[in-house]
mmCIF file of C-alpha atoms in Angstrom:
data_model
loop_
_atom_site.group_PDB
_atom_site.id
_atom_site.type_symbol
_atom_site.label_atom_id
_atom_site.label_comp_id
_atom_site.label_asym_id
_atom_site.label_seq_id
_atom_site.Cartn_x
_atom_site.Cartn_y
_atom_site.Cartn_z
ATOM 1 C CA MET A 1 -23.350 -22.909 -12.580
ATOM 2 C CA LYS A 2 -20.370 -22.101 -10.363
ATOM 3 C CA THR A 3 -19.115 -24.704 -8.007
ATOM 4 C CA PRO A 4 -19.960 -23.955 -4.388
ATOM 5 C CA ALA A 5 -17.018 -22.613 -2.454
ATOM 6 C CA SER A 6 -15.260 -24.839 0.013
ATOM 7 C CA SER A 7 -14.793 -23.673 3.541
ATOM 8 C CA GLN A 8 -11.089 -24.502 3.401
ATOM 9 C CA ALA A 9 -9.043 -21.449 4.286
ATOM 10 C CA GLY A 10 -6.139 -20.832 1.926
ATOM 11 C CA GLN A 11 -7.362 -21.378 -1.590
ATOM 12 C CA LEU A 12 -8.861 -19.349 -4.480
ATOM 13 C CA ASP A 13 -12.543 -18.495 -4.078
ATOM 14 C CA PRO A 14 -14.290 -20.333 -7.004
ATOM 15 C CA GLN A 15 -17.291 -17.957 -6.624
ATOM 16 C CA PHE A 16 -15.150 -15.005 -7.720
ATOM 17 C CA GLY A 17 -14.280 -14.163 -11.371
ATOM 18 C CA HIS A 18 -12.989 -17.291 -13.188
ATOM 19 C CA GLY A 19 -11.890 -19.800 -10.609
ATOM 20 C CA GLY A 20 -11.017 -17.022 -8.175
ATOM 21 C CA LEU A 21 -9.217 -14.718 -10.679
ATOM 22 C CA LEU A 22 -10.495 -11.611 -12.388
ATOM 23 C CA LYS A 23 -8.682 -9.674 -15.006
ATOM 24 C CA VAL A 24 -9.810 -5.983 -15.187
ATOM 25 C CA GLU A 25 -9.642 -4.444 -18.670
ATOM 26 C CA ILE A 26 -10.358 -0.916 -19.982
ATOM 27 C CA PRO A 27 -10.984 0.306 -23.412
ATOM 28 C CA SER A 28 -7.392 1.508 -24.075
ATOM 29 C CA GLY A 29 -4.065 1.764 -22.392
ATOM 30 C CA ASP A 30 -2.122 0.031 -19.622
ATOM 31 C CA PHE A 31 -4.024 0.719 -16.362
ATOM 32 C CA ARG A 32 -1.611 0.717 -13.420
ATOM 33 C CA ALA A 33 -3.696 0.820 -10.244
ATOM 34 C CA ARG A 34 -3.924 0.092 -6.547
ATOM 35 C CA GLY A 35 -6.981 -1.150 -4.680
ATOM 36 C CA VAL A 36 -8.997 0.077 -1.676
ATOM 37 C CA LEU A 37 -12.346 -1.212 -0.240
ATOM 38 C CA ASP A 38 -15.232 0.918 0.907
ATOM 39 C CA ALA A 39 -17.681 0.081 3.723
ATOM 40 C CA ALA A 40 -19.780 -2.038 1.391
ATOM 41 C CA GLN A 41 -16.632 -4.025 0.439
ATOM 42 C CA ALA A 42 -16.789 -2.640 -3.064
ATOM 43 C CA ILE A 43 -13.449 -2.496 -4.863
ATOM 44 C CA HIS A 44 -12.031 0.831 -5.970
ATOM 45 C CA LEU A 45 -9.026 0.793 -8.308
ATOM 46 C CA LEU A 46 -7.034 4.040 -8.360
ATOM 47 C CA GLY A 47 -4.332 4.543 -10.915
ATOM 48 C CA VAL A 48 -3.157 5.930 -14.168
ATOM 49 C CA VAL A 49 -3.865 4.861 -17.839
ATOM 50 C CA SER A 50 -0.826 4.975 -20.105
ATOM 51 C CA SER A 51 -2.783 6.787 -22.781
ATOM 52 C CA GLU A 52 -3.815 9.583 -20.323
ATOM 53 C CA PRO A 53 -0.713 10.117 -18.170
ATOM 54 C CA SER A 54 -1.952 13.469 -16.717
ATOM 55 C CA ALA A 55 -5.162 12.036 -15.387
ATOM 56 C CA LEU A 56 -6.041 10.200 -12.072
ATOM 57 C CA THR A 57 -8.241 7.295 -13.194
ATOM 58 C CA MET A 58 -10.636 5.506 -10.818
ATOM 59 C CA LEU A 59 -12.653 2.351 -11.542
ATOM 60 C CA LYS A 60 -15.242 0.904 -9.241
ATOM 61 C CA LEU A 61 -16.326 -2.781 -8.953
ATOM 62 C CA ASP A 62 -18.911 -4.220 -6.606
ATOM 63 C CA ALA A 63 -17.837 -6.728 -3.989
ATOM 64 C CA GLU A 64 -18.062 -9.574 -6.576
ATOM 65 C CA GLY A 65 -15.917 -7.797 -9.071
ATOM 66 C CA ARG A 66 -18.740 -6.586 -11.330
ATOM 67 C CA LEU A 67 -18.358 -3.082 -12.843
ATOM 68 C CA ASP A 68 -20.483 -0.505 -10.919
ATOM 69 C CA THR A 69 -22.006 1.525 -13.678
ATOM 70 C CA SER A 70 -23.459 4.066 -11.209
ATOM 71 C CA PHE A 71 -19.987 5.257 -10.535
ATOM 72 C CA GLY A 72 -18.760 8.051 -12.877
ATOM 73 C CA THR A 73 -19.346 7.239 -16.384
ATOM 74 C CA GLY A 74 -19.986 3.544 -16.836
ATOM 75 C CA GLY A 75 -17.941 2.691 -13.737
ATOM 76 C CA MET A 76 -14.860 4.836 -14.465
ATOM 77 C CA VAL A 77 -13.799 8.514 -14.009
ATOM 78 C CA MET A 78 -10.731 10.491 -15.040
ATOM 79 C CA HIS A 79 -9.673 13.670 -13.344
ATOM 80 C CA ARG A 80 -7.073 16.008 -14.879
ATOM 81 C CA VAL A 81 -6.574 18.444 -12.102
ATOM 82 C CA VAL A 82 -3.032 19.965 -12.541
ATOM 83 C CA GLU A 83 -1.415 21.478 -15.548
ATOM 84 C CA GLY A 84 2.227 20.660 -16.505
ATOM 85 C CA TYR A 85 2.456 17.347 -14.665
ATOM 86 C CA THR A 86 1.976 13.737 -15.279
ATOM 87 C CA VAL A 87 0.823 11.607 -12.442
ATOM 88 C CA SER A 88 2.038 8.158 -11.199
ATOM 89 C CA ASP A 89 2.307 5.810 -8.216
ATOM 90 C CA VAL A 90 -1.169 6.338 -6.945
ATOM 91 C CA ARG A 91 -2.206 5.294 -3.361
ATOM 92 C CA GLY A 92 -5.510 5.809 -1.695
ATOM 93 C CA THR A 93 -7.923 5.296 1.089
ATOM 94 C CA ILE A 94 -11.690 5.804 1.705
ATOM 95 C CA GLN A 95 -12.827 8.059 4.512
ATOM 96 C CA PRO A 96 -15.491 6.889 7.011
ATOM 97 C CA ASP A 97 -18.032 9.173 5.257
ATOM 98 C CA GLY A 98 -17.345 7.371 1.886
ATOM 99 C CA ARG A 99 -15.274 10.045 0.276
ATOM 100 C CA ILE A 100 -12.306 8.842 -1.641
ATOM 101 C CA LEU A 101 -8.748 10.098 -1.070
ATOM 102 C CA ALA A 102 -6.002 9.491 -3.618
ATOM 103 C CA THR A 103 -2.407 10.568 -3.493
ATOM 104 C CA CYS A 104 -0.133 10.669 -6.654
ATOM 105 C CA LEU A 105 3.369 11.532 -7.464
ATOM 106 C CA CYS A 106 3.441 14.482 -9.870
ATOM 107 C CA THR A 107 6.343 14.745 -12.366
ATOM 108 C CA ARG A 108 6.804 17.974 -14.303
ATOM 109 C CA GLU A 109 6.357 17.802 -18.006
ATOM 110 C CA SER A 110 9.022 19.070 -20.350
ATOM 111 C CA GLY A 111 9.055 22.867 -20.703
ATOM 112 C CA HIS A 112 7.266 23.502 -17.355
ATOM 113 C CA ALA A 113 9.310 25.380 -14.776
ATOM 114 C CA THR A 114 8.096 23.369 -11.739
ATOM 115 C CA THR A 115 9.450 20.818 -9.251
ATOM 116 C CA ASP A 116 8.093 17.284 -8.798
ATOM 117 C CA GLY A 117 5.486 17.024 -6.010
ATOM 118 C CA LEU A 118 2.791 15.085 -4.223
ATOM 119 C CA LEU A 119 -0.815 15.510 -5.221
ATOM 120 C CA VAL A 120 -3.853 14.814 -2.901
ATOM 121 C CA VAL A 121 -7.320 14.450 -4.638
ATOM 122 C CA ARG A 122 -10.552 13.949 -2.789
ATOM 123 C CA CYS A 123 -13.757 12.738 -4.530
ATOM 124 C CA MET A 124 -17.344 12.146 -3.510
ATOM 125 C CA ALA A 125 -18.484 8.497 -3.296
ATOM 126 C CA ASP A 126 -19.898 8.691 -6.847
ATOM 127 C CA GLY A 127 -16.469 9.752 -8.277
ATOM 128 C CA ARG A 128 -17.116 13.513 -8.618
ATOM 129 C CA LEU A 129 -14.377 15.880 -7.385
ATOM 130 C CA ASP A 130 -15.147 17.125 -3.859
ATOM 131 C CA VAL A 131 -14.954 20.860 -4.699
ATOM 132 C CA SER A 132 -14.973 21.706 -0.910
ATOM 133 C CA PHE A 133 -11.450 20.168 -0.665
ATOM 134 C CA GLY A 134 -8.411 22.176 -1.461
ATOM 135 C CA VAL A 135 -8.700 24.044 -4.821
ATOM 136 C CA GLY A 136 -11.664 22.468 -6.532
ATOM 137 C CA GLY A 137 -11.010 18.958 -5.195
ATOM 138 C CA PHE A 138 -7.254 18.797 -4.887
ATOM 139 C CA THR A 139 -4.148 20.171 -3.177
ATOM 140 C CA LEU A 140 -0.592 19.952 -4.469
ATOM 141 C CA TRP A 141 2.631 19.963 -2.407
ATOM 142 C CA GLU A 142 5.433 21.240 -4.448
ATOM 143 C CA GLY A 143 8.629 20.953 -2.509
ATOM 144 C CA GLU A 144 12.272 20.802 -3.557
ATOM 145 C CA TRP A 145 12.141 17.356 -5.251
ATOM 146 C CA ARG A 146 14.280 17.218 -8.274
ATOM 147 C CA ARG A 147 12.686 13.817 -8.920
ATOM 148 C CA ALA A 148 9.684 12.090 -7.246
ATOM 149 C CA ILE A 149 10.558 8.501 -6.388
ATOM 150 C CA LYS A 150 7.957 6.917 -4.079
ATOM 151 C CA ASN A 151 4.450 7.562 -2.814
ATOM 152 C CA ALA A 152 4.345 5.989 0.782
ATOM 153 C CA GLY A 153 0.562 6.270 1.056
ATOM 154 C CA VAL A 154 -2.143 8.253 2.776
ATOM 155 C CA ALA A 155 -4.176 7.753 5.965
ATOM 156 C CA VAL A 156 -6.897 9.651 7.868
ATOM 157 C CA GLN A 157 -6.662 10.511 11.538
ATOM 158 C CA PRO A 158 -9.550 10.102 13.914
ATOM 159 C CA ASP A 159 -9.986 13.912 13.809
ATOM 160 C CA GLY A 160 -10.296 13.898 9.960
ATOM 161 C CA LYS A 161 -6.854 15.283 9.331
ATOM 162 C CA ILE A 162 -5.006 13.678 6.355
ATOM 163 C CA VAL A 163 -1.446 12.333 6.494
ATOM 164 C CA ALA A 164 0.537 11.523 3.385
ATOM 165 C CA ALA A 165 4.117 10.502 2.960
ATOM 166 C CA GLY A 166 6.606 10.095 0.212
ATOM 167 C CA TRP A 167 10.206 10.522 -0.875
ATOM 168 C CA GLY A 168 12.147 12.102 -3.750
ATOM 169 C CA ALA A 169 15.606 13.302 -4.768
ATOM 170 C CA ASP A 170 17.063 16.337 -2.968
ATOM 171 C CA ASP A 171 14.336 16.871 -0.348
ATOM 172 C CA GLY A 172 14.292 13.277 0.755
ATOM 173 C CA ASN A 173 11.510 11.788 2.809
ATOM 174 C CA ILE A 174 8.535 13.833 3.916
ATOM 175 C CA VAL A 175 5.386 13.440 5.972
ATOM 176 C CA LEU A 176 2.699 15.916 5.134
ATOM 177 C CA ARG A 177 -0.497 16.699 7.073
ATOM 178 C CA PHE A 178 -3.529 18.479 5.725
ATOM 179 C CA LEU A 179 -6.647 19.795 7.353
ATOM 180 C CA PRO A 180 -9.927 18.144 6.492
ATOM 181 C CA SER A 181 -10.502 21.053 4.221
ATOM 182 C CA GLY A 182 -7.289 20.293 2.185
ATOM 183 C CA GLY A 183 -5.195 23.131 3.471
ATOM 184 C CA SER A 184 -1.699 22.458 4.987
ATOM 185 C CA ASP A 185 -1.753 21.908 8.848
ATOM 186 C CA THR A 186 0.669 24.517 9.867
ATOM 187 C CA GLY A 187 0.793 23.120 13.397
ATOM 188 C CA PHE A 188 2.589 20.017 12.044
ATOM 189 C CA GLY A 189 6.318 19.925 11.577
ATOM 190 C CA GLU A 190 7.396 23.030 9.718
ATOM 191 C CA GLY A 191 4.400 24.532 7.948
ATOM 192 C CA GLY A 192 2.706 21.145 7.602
ATOM 193 C CA VAL A 193 5.875 19.193 6.511
ATOM 194 C CA VAL A 194 8.131 16.859 8.449
ATOM 195 C CA ARG A 195 11.413 16.120 6.750
ATOM 196 C CA GLU A 196 13.243 12.940 7.873
ATOM 197 C CA ALA A 197 16.933 13.738 7.701
ATOM 198 C CA ARG A 198 18.527 11.019 9.920
ATOM 199 C CA GLY A 199 20.748 9.308 7.284
ATOM 200 C CA TYR A 200 19.673 7.851 3.951
ATOM 201 C CA THR A 201 16.063 6.842 4.460
ATOM 202 C CA ASN A 202 13.280 5.572 2.383
ATOM 203 C CA PHE A 203 9.554 5.649 3.336
ATOM 204 C CA ASN A 204 7.224 2.859 1.980
ATOM 205 C CA ASP A 205 4.060 2.909 4.053
ATOM 206 C CA VAL A 206 2.210 4.975 6.635
ATOM 207 C CA GLY A 207 -0.313 4.336 9.350
ATOM 208 C CA ILE A 208 -1.965 6.203 12.255
ATOM 209 C CA ARG A 209 -2.494 5.056 15.865
ATOM 210 C CA GLN A 210 -5.672 5.945 17.698
ATOM 211 C CA ASP A 211 -3.692 8.419 19.773
ATOM 212 C CA GLY A 212 -2.720 10.334 16.684
ATOM 213 C CA HIS A 213 0.883 9.080 16.435
ATOM 214 C CA ILE A 214 2.058 8.544 12.959
ATOM 215 C CA LEU A 215 4.005 5.372 12.058
ATOM 216 C CA VAL A 216 5.937 4.942 8.887
ATOM 217 C CA GLY A 217 7.684 1.863 7.633
ATOM 218 C CA GLY A 218 10.795 1.793 5.324
ATOM 219 C CA TYR A 219 14.489 1.702 6.045
ATOM 220 C CA ASN A 220 17.351 3.772 7.273
ATOM 221 C CA VAL A 221 20.919 3.415 6.013
ATOM 222 C CA GLY A 222 20.155 0.030 4.526
ATOM 223 C CA VAL A 223 18.424 -1.368 7.617
ATOM 224 C CA ALA A 224 14.642 -1.943 8.005
ATOM 225 C CA ALA A 225 13.089 0.684 10.250
ATOM 226 C CA ILE A 226 9.858 1.965 11.692
ATOM 227 C CA PHE A 227 9.516 5.680 12.380
ATOM 228 C CA CYS A 228 7.090 7.136 14.946
ATOM 229 C CA TYR A 229 6.125 10.819 15.114
ATOM 230 C CA ARG A 230 4.021 12.603 17.654
ATOM 231 C CA PRO A 231 0.804 14.374 16.627
ATOM 232 C CA ASP A 232 2.858 17.616 16.168
ATOM 233 C CA GLY A 233 5.341 15.900 13.831
ATOM 234 C CA SER A 234 8.286 15.630 16.235
ATOM 235 C CA PRO A 235 9.997 12.228 16.650
ATOM 236 C CA ASP A 236 8.425 10.295 19.522
ATOM 237 C CA SER A 237 11.215 9.926 22.142
ATOM 238 C CA GLY A 238 9.282 7.212 23.885
ATOM 239 C CA PHE A 239 9.398 4.948 20.823
ATOM 240 C CA ALA A 240 12.679 2.981 20.529
ATOM 241 C CA GLU A 241 15.698 5.381 20.050
ATOM 242 C CA ASP A 242 14.280 8.903 19.474
ATOM 243 C CA GLY A 243 11.308 7.721 17.461
ATOM 244 C CA MET A 244 13.061 5.198 15.193
ATOM 245 C CA LEU A 245 13.206 1.512 15.574
ATOM 246 C CA ARG A 246 16.072 0.090 13.379
ATOM 247 C CA LEU A 247 16.594 -3.628 13.187
ATOM 248 C CA PRO A 248 19.995 -4.861 14.252
ATOM 249 C CA ASP A 249 22.660 -4.015 11.509
ATOM 250 C CA ASN A 250 24.599 -7.189 11.083
ATOM 251 C CA GLY A 251 26.478 -6.179 7.963
ATOM 252 C CA PRO A 252 25.855 -5.715 4.214
ATOM 253 C CA PRO A 253 22.497 -7.409 3.762
ATOM 254 C CA THR A 254 19.869 -4.911 2.711
ATOM 255 C CA MET A 255 16.375 -5.066 4.408
ATOM 256 C CA HIS A 256 13.433 -2.886 4.359
ATOM 257 C CA PHE A 257 9.733 -2.857 5.252
ATOM 258 C CA ASN A 258 7.150 -2.634 2.450
ATOM 259 C CA GLY A 259 3.980 -2.591 4.585
ATOM 260 C CA ILE A 260 2.867 -1.888 8.110
ATOM 261 C CA VAL A 261 -0.373 -2.593 9.999
ATOM 262 C CA ILE A 262 -1.371 -1.224 13.395
ATOM 263 C CA GLN A 263 -3.211 -3.624 15.806
ATOM 264 C CA SER A 264 -5.989 -2.594 18.104
ATOM 265 C CA ASP A 265 -3.540 -2.686 21.057
ATOM 266 C CA ALA A 266 -1.369 -0.069 19.282
ATOM 267 C CA GLN A 267 1.441 -2.588 18.481
ATOM 268 C CA VAL A 268 2.751 -2.266 14.942
ATOM 269 C CA VAL A 269 3.537 -5.179 12.607
ATOM 270 C CA ALA A 270 5.948 -4.520 9.700
ATOM 271 C CA ALA A 271 6.661 -6.824 6.720
ATOM 272 C CA GLY A 272 9.274 -6.621 4.011
ATOM 273 C CA LEU A 273 12.455 -8.416 3.002
ATOM 274 C CA ILE A 274 16.050 -9.149 4.016
ATOM 275 C CA ALA A 275 18.798 -10.079 1.562
ATOM 276 C CA VAL A 276 20.250 -13.386 2.704
ATOM 277 C CA GLU A 277 22.736 -13.785 -0.213
ATOM 278 C CA ALA A 278 23.389 -12.453 -3.638
ATOM 279 C CA MET A 279 20.101 -12.111 -5.620
ATOM 280 C CA ALA A 280 18.204 -13.947 -2.821
ATOM 281 C CA ASN A 281 15.826 -12.516 -0.170
ATOM 282 C CA ASP A 282 13.701 -13.837 2.686
ATOM 283 C CA GLY A 283 10.285 -12.462 3.660
ATOM 284 C CA LEU A 284 10.712 -10.497 6.918
ATOM 285 C CA VAL A 285 8.121 -9.738 9.631
ATOM 286 C CA VAL A 286 8.468 -8.040 13.086
ATOM 287 C CA ARG A 287 6.020 -6.796 15.750
ATOM 288 C CA ALA A 288 6.884 -3.834 17.881
ATOM 289 C CA THR A 289 5.295 -2.560 21.084
ATOM 290 C CA GLN A 290 3.916 0.858 21.699
ATOM 291 C CA ALA A 291 7.363 1.706 23.179
ATOM 292 C CA GLY A 292 9.130 0.692 20.025
ATOM 293 C CA GLU A 293 10.625 -2.612 21.329
ATOM 294 C CA LEU A 294 10.524 -5.938 19.475
ATOM 295 C CA ASP A 295 7.619 -7.819 21.028
ATOM 296 C CA GLN A 296 8.841 -10.782 23.031
ATOM 297 C CA ASP A 297 5.541 -12.575 22.423
ATOM 298 C CA PHE A 298 6.051 -12.593 18.690
ATOM 299 C CA ASN A 299 8.716 -15.034 17.517
ATOM 300 C CA ASN A 300 10.498 -14.645 20.839
ATOM 301 C CA GLY A 301 11.337 -10.962 20.124
ATOM 302 C CA GLU A 302 13.368 -11.907 16.980
ATOM 303 C CA PRO A 303 12.729 -10.824 13.376
ATOM 304 C CA LEU A 304 10.787 -13.605 11.667
ATOM 305 C CA HIS A 305 12.066 -14.995 8.352
ATOM 306 C CA LEU A 306 9.167 -16.484 6.454
ATOM 307 C CA PRO A 307 9.343 -19.938 4.789
ATOM 308 C CA GLY A 308 12.176 -20.268 2.269
ATOM 309 C CA ARG A 309 9.856 -20.128 -0.718
ATOM 310 C CA LEU A 310 8.900 -16.446 0.011
ATOM 311 C CA ASP A 311 11.166 -13.978 -1.637
ATOM 312 C CA GLN A 312 9.770 -10.947 0.188
ATOM 313 C CA CYS A 313 6.528 -9.657 1.818
ATOM 314 C CA MET A 314 4.783 -6.972 -0.303
ATOM 315 C CA ASP A 315 1.742 -6.144 1.982
ATOM 316 C CA ILE A 316 0.287 -7.058 5.281
ATOM 317 C CA ALA A 317 -3.276 -6.997 6.689
ATOM 318 C CA ILE A 318 -5.006 -7.954 9.880
ATOM 319 C CA ASP A 319 -8.371 -9.785 9.965
ATOM 320 C CA GLY A 320 -11.291 -9.540 12.457
ATOM 321 C CA GLU A 321 -9.739 -12.246 14.658
ATOM 322 C CA GLY A 322 -6.360 -10.516 14.860
ATOM 323 C CA ARG A 323 -4.562 -12.883 12.600
ATOM 324 C CA LEU A 324 -1.943 -11.522 10.230
ATOM 325 C CA THR A 325 -2.174 -12.237 6.436
ATOM 326 C CA ILE A 326 0.816 -11.573 4.321
ATOM 327 C CA LEU A 327 1.239 -11.244 0.648
ATOM 328 C CA GLY A 328 4.597 -12.323 -0.784
ATOM 329 C CA ARG A 329 6.515 -13.116 -3.945
ATOM 330 C CA VAL A 330 7.957 -16.555 -4.613
ATOM 331 C CA LYS A 331 11.670 -17.188 -5.238
ATOM 332 C CA SER A 332 12.634 -18.064 -8.770
ATOM 333 C CA ASP A 333 8.942 -17.961 -10.028
ATOM 334 C CA SER A 334 7.744 -14.667 -11.349
ATOM 335 C CA LYS A 335 4.282 -16.061 -12.191
ATOM 336 C CA ALA A 336 3.580 -17.350 -8.635
ATOM 337 C CA VAL A 337 1.955 -15.543 -5.717
ATOM 338 C CA ALA A 338 2.232 -16.463 -2.149
ATOM 339 C CA VAL A 339 -0.187 -15.665 0.779
ATOM 340 C CA CYS A 340 0.556 -16.826 4.282
ATOM 341 C CA ARG A 341 -1.204 -16.437 7.596
ATOM 342 C CA LEU A 342 0.396 -15.989 10.997
ATOM 343 C CA LEU A 343 -1.044 -16.587 14.548
ATOM 344 C CA ALA A 344 -0.603 -14.010 17.228
ATOM 345 C CA ASP A 345 2.771 -15.505 18.404
ATOM 346 C CA GLY A 346 4.208 -15.343 14.868
ATOM 347 C CA SER A 347 3.900 -19.038 14.065
ATOM 348 C CA LEU A 348 2.308 -20.103 10.735
ATOM 349 C CA ASP A 349 -1.357 -20.990 10.955
ATOM 350 C CA ALA A 350 -1.509 -24.679 10.062
ATOM 351 C CA SER A 351 -5.251 -24.411 9.189
ATOM 352 C CA PHE A 352 -4.408 -22.052 6.310
ATOM 353 C CA GLY A 353 -3.314 -23.516 2.975
ATOM 354 C CA ASP A 354 -0.342 -25.870 3.087
ATOM 355 C CA ALA A 355 0.932 -25.518 6.610
ATOM 356 C CA GLY A 356 0.171 -21.818 6.653
ATOM 357 C CA VAL A 357 1.183 -20.921 3.077
ATOM 358 C CA PHE A 358 -0.877 -20.760 -0.102
ATOM 359 C CA ILE A 359 0.912 -20.471 -3.443
ATOM 360 C CA PHE A 360 -0.976 -20.034 -6.694
ATOM 361 C CA HIS A 361 0.041 -19.397 -10.372
ATOM 362 C CA ILE A 362 -1.475 -17.015 -12.860
ATOM 363 C CA PRO A 363 -2.514 -19.019 -15.982
ATOM 364 C CA PRO A 364 -1.124 -17.625 -19.267
ATOM 365 C CA ALA A 365 -4.635 -17.382 -20.603
ATOM 366 C CA ILE A 366 -5.319 -14.689 -18.038
ATOM 367 C CA GLU A 367 -1.945 -13.003 -17.882
ATOM 368 C CA PRO A 368 0.309 -13.619 -20.828
ATOM 369 C CA PRO A 369 3.981 -14.366 -19.911
ATOM 370 C CA ALA A 370 5.188 -11.459 -17.846
ATOM 371 C CA THR A 371 6.220 -10.904 -14.272
ATOM 372 C CA VAL A 372 3.219 -10.546 -12.022
ATOM 373 C CA LEU A 373 3.622 -7.763 -9.465
ATOM 374 C CA MET A 374 1.026 -8.513 -6.793
ATOM 375 C CA GLN A 375 1.033 -5.395 -4.599
ATOM 376 C CA ASP A 376 -2.114 -4.994 -2.439
ATOM 377 C CA LEU A 377 -3.687 -7.292 0.090
ATOM 378 C CA LEU A 378 -7.220 -6.246 1.306
ATOM 379 C CA ILE A 379 -9.391 -8.139 3.791
ATOM 380 C CA GLN A 380 -12.925 -8.404 2.394
ATOM 381 C CA SER A 381 -15.064 -9.606 5.173
ATOM 382 C CA PRO A 382 -16.353 -12.149 5.973
ATOM 383 C CA GLY A 383 -13.588 -14.655 5.453
ATOM 384 C CA LYS A 384 -12.076 -13.362 2.171
ATOM 385 C CA ALA A 385 -9.027 -11.541 1.057
ATOM 386 C CA LEU A 386 -8.284 -9.811 -2.212
ATOM 387 C CA VAL A 387 -4.917 -9.693 -3.856
ATOM 388 C CA ILE A 388 -4.423 -7.000 -6.449
ATOM 389 C CA SER A 389 -1.685 -6.681 -8.999
ATOM 390 C CA TYR A 390 -0.127 -3.249 -9.503
ATOM 391 C CA SER A 391 1.035 -3.688 -13.102
ATOM 392 C CA ALA A 392 2.840 -5.934 -15.531
ATOM 393 C CA PRO A 393 4.899 -5.088 -18.541
ATOM 394 C CA PRO A 394 2.441 -4.051 -21.309
ATOM 395 C CA ILE A 395 1.738 -6.689 -23.904
ATOM 396 C CA ASP A 396 -1.332 -5.453 -25.650
ATOM 397 C CA ALA A 397 -3.371 -2.256 -25.484
ATOM 398 C CA ARG A 398 -5.748 -3.527 -22.765
ATOM 399 C CA ILE A 399 -3.636 -4.394 -19.779
ATOM 400 C CA GLY A 400 -5.317 -3.879 -16.404
ATOM 401 C CA PRO A 401 -5.049 -5.063 -12.775
ATOM 402 C CA LEU A 402 -5.494 -8.699 -11.892
ATOM 403 C CA ILE A 403 -7.617 -9.466 -8.835
ATOM 404 C CA ALA A 404 -7.520 -12.798 -7.013
ATOM 405 C CA ARG A 405 -9.856 -13.596 -4.109
ATOM 406 C CA ILE A 406 -8.719 -16.113 -1.429
ATOM 407 C CA LEU A 407 -10.638 -17.795 1.259
ATOM 408 C CA ILE A 408 -9.211 -16.994 4.578
#
């Protein structure tokens, strides 16, 4: 019998997996995946298996981490939808109607005269390809990328249009918008594409405000930045300086945002890292108003450096009470994971974990010695959060994501 869960926020949930931790394994291959939740709080893992690099692989677990055998074949599906490419760096979301959207980087295989691109796949709730979308369930953007580097995510607008972002060599950073049917939205940017060319820029995460404005987090010329585009794809001149909020550039230290979340009042919170000295980073969080100004009610309008133990912020989420939960790495401890919670003013929530921070380690029995790369933070109501690892260096033939559930 499992031990009843305590109501203490900021600890592993003993009702989930083995003491709060669940290792997902598949029959063969290293499964590198990201996680999303559906309306029933079921966990969808979207990624790629090393033994099938040309296939998008999806696995579904119920809210308690049990394999949902009604999904696909025994809980898993693989879709090989494009010839001449391998896929990687999968991101996803689930539409209000339950259909699953996934975006992937596509890398050309040897011998194929193609460029790298960004693939969007839509599936029905049971895992079957949605043949009403694009060409038999997918659409492929093939730009001028010599090399695909980063998938910055996908989001759905209130009108059902789909926004995806990414970056690659040569053509740089792009924001794409597709019609609900999967075709390019030619009224957005130039033929459905916005290219960000204001200096060396990287995109890492994308979100959409209720008014249709698109927000992207990343960096610009080595400085953490948030970009805001109008519904037609043009930079929003009412947001900071011509649609781009750059943090103050105080010299060489690199800083960037890994994740953004948009509050109900249209303010955007971004989390990432700032280099404070050689080989040492701090977690970094800011909140910006709808006008693109640092919010004076959050850490007095200054960028917030998280407690010294946190090396950087990997993801950020907002709960039903408006509190911010942040996933971070721990300095000098590759087997540790940090989760912290902030109140509305940016102060640490003392009721969570140890003075606002909860740090836990992955036992070697669950994850053999290797760096744990916790990547996704998902709020699983009520009062729970999931932390999902993206990947770890392969050690055997059955490496899969690690899921931790934390009481919040």
